[in-house]
Backbone as CSV, one residue per row, in Angstrom:
resi,resn,N_x,N_y,N_z,CA_x,CA_y,CA_z,C_x,C_y,C_z
1,ASP,322.172,56.517,42.758,320.731,56.553,42.866,320.240,57.944,42.485
2,SER,319.652,58.068,41.330,319.207,59.362,40.809,318.057,59.964,41.597
3,THR,317.405,59.184,42.451,316.329,59.748,43.256,316.876,60.562,44.421
4,LYS,318.185,60.595,44.567,318.834,61.373,45.628,319.966,62.185,45.010
5,SER,319.647,62.973,43.995,320.693,63.635,43.221,320.894,65.104,43.560
6,VAL,320.187,65.614,44.576,320.309,67.014,44.950,321.178,67.137,46.198
7,VAL,322.140,68.060,46.173,323.012,68.300,47.322,322.155,68.783,48.484
8,ASN,322.373,68.211,49.661,321.669,68.666,50.859,322.182,70.033,51.269
9,ASN,321.294,70.846,51.835,321.713,72.158,52.329,322.821,71.977,53.357
10,GLY,323.783,72.857,53.330,324.872,72.802,54.297,326.083,72.017,53.838
11,GLU,325.962,71.298,52.718,327.093,70.530,52.201,327.973,71.414,51.329
12,ASP,329.260,71.391,51.567,330.246,72.058,50.706,329.824,73.465,50.269
13,SER,330.751,74.147,49.693,330.434,75.415,49.043,329.998,75.087,47.620
14,PHE,329.302,76.018,46.983,328.751,75.764,45.652,329.841,75.488,44.630
15,ARG,329.611,74.485,43.794,330.478,74.169,42.669,329.595,74.032,41.445
16,SER,330.076,74.472,40.320,329.280,74.435,39.086,329.074,72.990,38.623
17,VAL,328.075,72.821,37.761,327.827,71.502,37.158,329.072,71.035,36.426
18,GLN,329.722,71.943,35.709,330.927,71.585,34.960,332.018,71.079,35.910
19,ASP,332.186,71.729,37.073,333.179,71.284,38.051,332.831,69.904,38.607
20,LEU,331.549,69.698,38.918,331.127,68.403,39.461,331.384,67.281,38.456
21,VAL,331.085,67.537,37.191,331.300,66.522,36.151,332.794,66.318,35.908
22,ARG,333.561,67.412,35.834,335.009,67.318,35.585,335.705,66.506,36.672
23,ASP,335.295,66.673,37.934,335.948,65.996,39.050,335.412,64.589,39.327
24,ALA,334.377,64.188,38.605,333.798,62.858,38.820,334.750,61.772,38.338
25,LYS,334.759,60.694,39.043,335.573,59.537,38.678,334.764,58.611,37.762
26,PRO,335.413,57.938,36.832,334.684,56.974,35.993,334.115,55.850,36.855
27,SER,332.883,55.470,36.564,332.287,54.348,37.294,332.789,53.049,36.681
28,GLU,332.505,51.978,37.351,332.911,50.669,36.837,331.945,50.190,35.755
29,LYS,330.809,50.851,35.645,329.770,50.433,34.706,329.857,51.255,33.425
30,GLU,330.264,50.642,32.356,330.249,51.222,31.014,331.073,52.497,30.883
31,GLY,332.003,52.755,31.787,332.879,53.912,31.675,332.200,55.252,31.870
32,LEU,330.998,55.262,32.406,330.292,56.513,32.653,330.886,57.223,33.861
33,LEU,330.724,58.534,33.914,331.198,59.281,35.073,330.237,59.071,36.236
34,ASP,330.791,58.928,37.423,330.008,58.678,38.621,329.762,60.008,39.338
35,VAL,328.776,60.756,38.858,328.413,62.034,39.469,327.321,61.737,40.488
36,LYS,327.605,62.008,41.751,326.671,61.651,42.816,325.537,62.654,42.982
37,VAL,325.866,63.937,43.033,324.846,64.948,43.317,325.120,66.246,42.563
38,PHE,324.071,67.035,42.416,324.163,68.373,41.839,323.495,69.355,42.797
39,TYR,323.778,70.619,42.610,323.180,71.644,43.447,321.783,71.987,42.955
40,PRO,320.886,72.354,43.874,319.540,72.756,43.463,319.603,73.913,42.460
41,GLU,318.637,73.896,41.571,318.464,74.953,40.579,319.744,75.251,39.788
42,SER,320.399,74.181,39.332,321.649,74.350,38.591,321.525,73.980,37.102
43,PHE,320.333,73.608,36.640,320.148,73.213,35.241,319.121,74.105,34.548
44,ASP,319.444,74.535,33.318,318.514,75.314,32.499,317.469,74.417,31.835
45,ARG,317.894,73.225,31.448,317.017,72.265,30.773,317.309,70.863,31.282
46,ILE,316.243,70.095,31.429,316.382,68.698,31.835,315.489,67.849,30.938
47,LEU,316.067,66.801,30.377,315.296,65.783,29.660,315.191,64.602,30.612
48,LEU,313.999,64.364,31.127,313.766,63.247,32.039,313.093,62.132,31.253
49,ASP,313.843,61.091,30.992,313.362,59.899,30.305,313.542,58.751,31.292
50,PRO,312.638,58.655,32.274,312.847,57.713,33.379,312.625,56.264,32.967
51,PRO,313.156,55.347,33.760,312.834,53.939,33.521,311.313,53.778,33.525
52,CYS,310.808,53.010,32.573,309.358,52.836,32.467,309.048,51.385,32.108
53,SER,307.769,51.102,31.955,307.345,49.741,31.623,307.684,49.357,30.188
54,ALA,308.021,50.323,29.351,308.426,50.088,27.955,307.365,49.344,27.151
55,LEU,306.112,49.543,27.485,305.034,48.863,26.761,304.873,49.357,25.333
56,GLY,305.490,50.486,25.001,305.385,51.019,23.654,306.396,50.466,22.676
57,LEU,307.377,49.728,23.179,308.404,49.172,22.279,307.805,48.060,21.437
58,ARG,308.267,47.994,20.204,307.801,46.914,19.363,308.935,46.403,18.515
59,PRO,309.038,45.179,18.201,308.097,44.207,18.755,308.442,43.923,20.217
60,LYS,307.450,43.853,21.033,307.628,43.551,22.453,307.353,42.064,22.614
61,LEU,308.403,41.294,22.497,308.252,39.840,22.525,308.164,39.301,23.948
62,GLN,308.591,40.108,24.901,308.570,39.665,26.284,308.055,40.815,27.144
63,VAL,307.083,40.538,27.966,306.576,41.535,28.905,307.088,41.134,30.279
64,ASP,307.914,42.009,30.869,308.520,41.708,32.161,307.572,41.945,33.329
65,VAL,306.485,42.639,33.104,305.550,42.982,34.161,304.618,41.805,34.399
66,LYS,304.536,41.392,35.657,303.744,40.211,35.979,302.404,40.549,36.609
67,SER,302.216,41.807,37.020,300.954,42.190,37.639,300.733,43.688,37.474
68,VAL,299.494,44.117,37.672,299.174,45.549,37.606,299.928,46.291,38.694
69,LYS,300.029,45.685,39.878,300.752,46.311,40.994,302.218,46.560,40.610
70,GLU,302.823,45.593,39.977,304.214,45.739,39.526,304.322,46.815,38.448
71,LEU,303.342,46.864,37.560,303.320,47.878,36.518,303.248,49.279,37.129
72,GLU,302.467,49.444,38.174,302.289,50.754,38.802,303.503,51.194,39.618
73,LYS,304.412,50.285,39.915,305.651,50.664,40.609,306.480,51.627,39.765
74,HIS,306.390,51.511,38.447,307.132,52.418,37.572,306.718,53.860,37.827
75,ALA,305.411,54.101,37.925,304.918,55.461,38.145,305.394,55.998,39.494
76,SER,305.435,55.173,40.509,305.917,55.618,41.829,307.383,56.026,41.768
77,TYR,308.176,55.241,41.073,309.603,55.563,40.926,309.776,56.836,40.097
78,GLN,308.974,56.979,39.057,309.043,58.167,38.213,308.705,59.426,39.010
79,GLN,307.782,59.323,39.962,307.445,60.470,40.805,308.664,60.949,41.592
80,LEU,309.481,60.031,42.058,310.704,60.405,42.780,311.682,61.129,41.858
81,LEU,311.795,60.659,40.627,312.693,61.305,39.662,312.186,62.686,39.259
82,VAL,310.874,62.828,39.115,310.280,64.137,38.800,310.604,65.125,39.920
83,LYS,310.464,64.688,41.155,310.756,65.557,42.304,312.202,66.053,42.260
84,GLN,313.138,65.169,41.958,314.542,65.550,41.865,314.782,66.503,40.706
85,ALA,314.160,66.218,39.565,314.344,67.074,38.387,313.845,68.492,38.666
86,ILE,312.721,68.612,39.320,312.182,69.943,39.639,313.127,70.687,40.571
87,ALA,313.687,69.996,41.540,314.634,70.629,42.468,315.895,71.094,41.742
88,LEU,316.315,70.377,40.723,317.540,70.716,39.994,317.336,71.799,38.939
89,LEU,316.107,72.040,38.540,315.802,72.974,37.458,315.771,74.414,37.965
90,LYS,316.430,75.296,37.216,316.417,76.727,37.540,315.035,77.313,37.251
91,PRO,314.640,78.381,37.959,313.414,79.083,37.574,313.518,79.534,36.119
92,GLY,312.443,79.336,35.367,312.446,79.638,33.938,312.956,78.480,33.101
93,GLY,313.484,77.450,33.746,314.033,76.297,33.042,312.960,75.376,32.485
94,ILE,313.365,74.531,31.559,312.448,73.625,30.849,312.724,72.178,31.247
95,LEU,311.660,71.472,31.598,311.704,70.037,31.867,310.904,69.344,30.776
96,THR,311.564,68.471,30.022,310.883,67.639,29.039,310.807,66.235,29.607
97,TYR,309.610,65.705,29.673,309.361,64.379,30.242,308.969,63.445,29.104
98,SER,309.611,62.283,29.037,309.280,61.333,27.974,309.328,59.907,28.494
99,THR,308.516,59.053,27.878,308.563,57.620,28.162,308.378,56.858,26.853
100,CYS,308.707,55.579,26.876,308.468,54.717,25.712,307.372,53.707,26.062
101,THR,306.303,54.230,26.635,305.176,53.381,26.998,303.883,54.074,26.621
102,PHE,302.807,53.321,26.574,301.492,53.923,26.390,300.643,53.742,27.640
103,HIS,301.276,53.391,28.754,300.580,53.230,30.036,300.233,54.611,30.593
104,SER,298.955,54.910,30.725,298.522,56.267,31.081,298.992,56.725,32.459
105,LYS,299.194,55.813,33.398,299.681,56.241,34.721,301.116,56.755,34.653
106,GLU,301.871,56.275,33.671,303.251,56.740,33.506,303.329,57.975,32.609
107,ASN,302.265,58.293,31.942,302.245,59.402,30.991,301.327,60.508,31.482
108,GLU,300.070,60.447,31.097,299.119,61.472,31.519,299.006,61.527,33.045
109,GLY,299.108,60.370,33.692,299.067,60.332,35.155,300.229,61.077,35.787
110,MET,301.400,61.008,35.157,302.565,61.721,35.686,302.411,63.224,35.478
111,VAL,301.826,63.632,34.355,301.558,65.051,34.116,300.574,65.557,35.174
112,ALA,299.504,64.806,35.419,298.518,65.195,36.425,299.162,65.278,37.805
113,HIS,300.004,64.305,38.141,300.706,64.307,39.428,301.597,65.539,39.566
114,LEU,302.353,65.809,38.534,303.270,66.940,38.581,302.505,68.253,38.755
115,LEU,301.421,68.421,38.024,300.648,69.657,38.134,299.926,69.763,39.479
116,GLN,299.475,68.640,40.008,298.779,68.655,41.302,299.753,68.929,42.447
117,CYS,300.906,68.290,42.425,301.865,68.414,43.532,302.805,69.605,43.402
118,TYR,303.079,70.027,42.176,304.073,71.074,41.946,303.531,72.213,41.079
119,GLY,302.212,72.336,41.002,301.584,73.361,40.176,301.964,74.779,40.565
120,ASP,302.393,74.963,41.821,302.853,76.283,42.238,304.241,76.587,41.689
121,LEU,304.969,75.544,41.264,306.330,75.693,40.733,306.429,75.487,39.225
122,MET,305.546,74.657,38.679,305.683,74.218,37.298,304.414,74.489,36.497
123,GLU,304.605,74.764,35.203,303.470,74.914,34.298,303.685,74.049,33.065
124,LEU,302.613,73.436,32.600,302.639,72.635,31.378,302.616,73.589,30.195
125,ILE,303.538,73.387,29.267,303.547,74.222,28.069,303.369,73.328,26.837
126,PRO,302.601,73.783,25.866,302.327,72.952,24.685,303.596,72.655,23.887
127,LEU,303.656,71.452,23.376,304.740,71.067,22.472,304.402,71.584,21.083
128,ASP,305.353,72.184,20.455,305.149,72.762,19.135,305.557,71.750,18.071
129,THR,304.667,70.811,17.816,304.928,69.805,16.794,303.603,69.302,16.243
130,ARG,303.624,68.889,15.008,302.423,68.323,14.390,302.430,66.795,14.488
131,TYR,303.490,66.239,15.001,303.610,64.786,15.090,302.916,64.269,16.342
132,GLY,302.516,63.014,16.283,301.836,62.416,17.414,300.419,62.942,17.533
133,GLY,299.764,62.537,18.603,298.399,62.979,18.853,298.291,63.514,20.263
134,PRO,297.119,63.976,20.644,296.941,64.484,22.008,297.020,63.340,23.019
135,GLY,297.213,63.700,24.273,297.227,62.704,25.337,295.878,62.015,25.449
136,LEU,295.878,60.882,26.125,294.645,60.116,26.297,293.740,60.806,27.311
137,PRO,292.425,60.837,27.043,291.504,61.499,27.971,291.336,60.692,29.260
138,GLY,290.896,61.394,30.302,290.586,60.710,31.550,291.329,61.272,32.742
139,LEU,292.604,61.547,32.588,293.405,62.044,33.704,293.745,63.524,33.565
140,LEU,293.603,64.062,32.366,293.941,65.455,32.092,292.743,66.167,31.480
141,THR,292.756,67.495,31.559,291.732,68.275,30.880,291.969,68.183,29.378
142,ARG,290.998,68.615,28.616,291.143,68.609,27.151,292.329,69.473,26.725
143,GLU,292.462,70.660,27.346,293.570,71.563,27.016,294.925,70.919,27.353
144,GLN,294.989,70.228,28.486,296.235,69.548,28.872,296.547,68.408,27.914
145,CYS,295.531,67.668,27.491,295.748,66.584,26.518,296.306,67.135,25.209
146,GLU,295.845,68.312,24.792,296.333,68.931,23.563,297.780,69.420,23.702
147,ALA,298.219,69.707,24.942,299.570,70.236,25.172,300.639,69.156,25.105
148,VAL,300.273,67.896,25.357,301.241,66.794,25.357,301.149,66.043,24.038
149,ARG,302.086,65.151,23.780,302.073,64.340,22.562,302.133,62.872,22.923
150,TYR,301.211,62.133,22.355,301.109,60.696,22.540,301.309,60.043,21.183
151,PHE,302.222,59.104,21.117,302.512,58.401,19.872,302.004,56.969,20.016
152,ASP,300.993,56.657,19.230,300.267,55.397,19.323,300.877,54.375,18.364
153,PRO,301.378,53.258,18.884,302.000,52.267,17.997,301.009,51.597,17.054
154,SER,299.722,51.683,17.351,298.731,51.070,16.461,298.337,52.002,15.317
155,ASN,298.827,53.243,15.332,298.546,54.198,14.261,299.496,53.904,13.101
156,THR,298.994,53.208,12.111,299.856,52.763,11.007,300.336,53.914,10.120
157,SER,299.647,55.057,10.156,300.085,56.179,9.322,301.366,56.818,9.859
158,GLN,301.643,56.646,11.155,302.864,57.229,11.720,303.993,56.223,11.847
159,ASP,303.658,54.928,11.831,304.662,53.874,11.915,305.698,54.176,13.001
160,THR,305.250,54.203,14.231,306.119,54.535,15.355,305.880,53.579,16.506
161,MET,306.845,53.492,17.356,306.618,52.781,18.606,305.810,53.704,19.522
162,GLY,305.282,53.182,20.594,304.503,53.992,21.522,305.407,54.794,22.439
163,PHE,305.171,56.097,22.475,305.885,56.918,23.451,305.103,58.185,23.725
164,PHE,305.623,58.977,24.656,304.880,60.109,25.192,305.846,61.242,25.494
165,LEU,305.402,62.477,25.274,306.202,63.663,25.573,305.341,64.722,26.247
166,ALA,305.922,65.379,27.240,305.295,66.539,27.880,306.403,67.530,28.209
167,LYS,306.051,68.810,28.196,307.047,69.861,28.418,306.520,70.827,29.485
168,PHE,307.401,71.160,30.416,307.041,72.030,31.533,308.059,73.159,31.665
169,ARG,307.609,74.259,32.228,308.508,75.368,32.576,308.399,75.605,34.072
170,LYS,309.560,75.773,34.691,309.561,76.115,36.116,309.290,77.606,36.227
171,LYS,308.298,77.935,37.022,307.876,79.325,37.155,308.956,80.143,37.845
172,ASN,309.067,81.402,37.436,309.966,82.333,38.105,309.368,82.723,39.451
173,ARG,310.227,82.984,40.403,309.753,83.426,41.707,309.290,84.875,41.608
174,ASN,308.246,85.194,42.303,307.767,86.595,42.320,308.319,87.338,43.505
């Protein structure tokens, strides 16, 4: 369960990420390593691509979401993963957040949540790319919308599926 991936205080003496991965046993699922936990502030960079509603995939022949309430459960789960990622990120480290959906609560809403709840720890930094467009208005300021990238599947000039990117830096302690 990735929502509980940070070692609790008082557990074991510190071991590096490399040691934790090296000592992990293969899981029964797809031969992946079964790494249970990591130590706080042990990663320089994290790419968080959490489970999402996948509304940006095309062709989307089947929509698994049966209600708005069910759709919004994705954002709640993503909030738990964001919390873990922030705990695992070193000061000065970079968190890149991405989804394959165009659902604003999972995209711009998650950026707003992260800045509101963790603004003392994290800062939104602009993505340096000409691809995609700004985030959707409504949940973020104009400057914040310009800092993120939204890829619209209906934009025929880009010929892309729908997805979203945002980049954050964990602030150094003063």
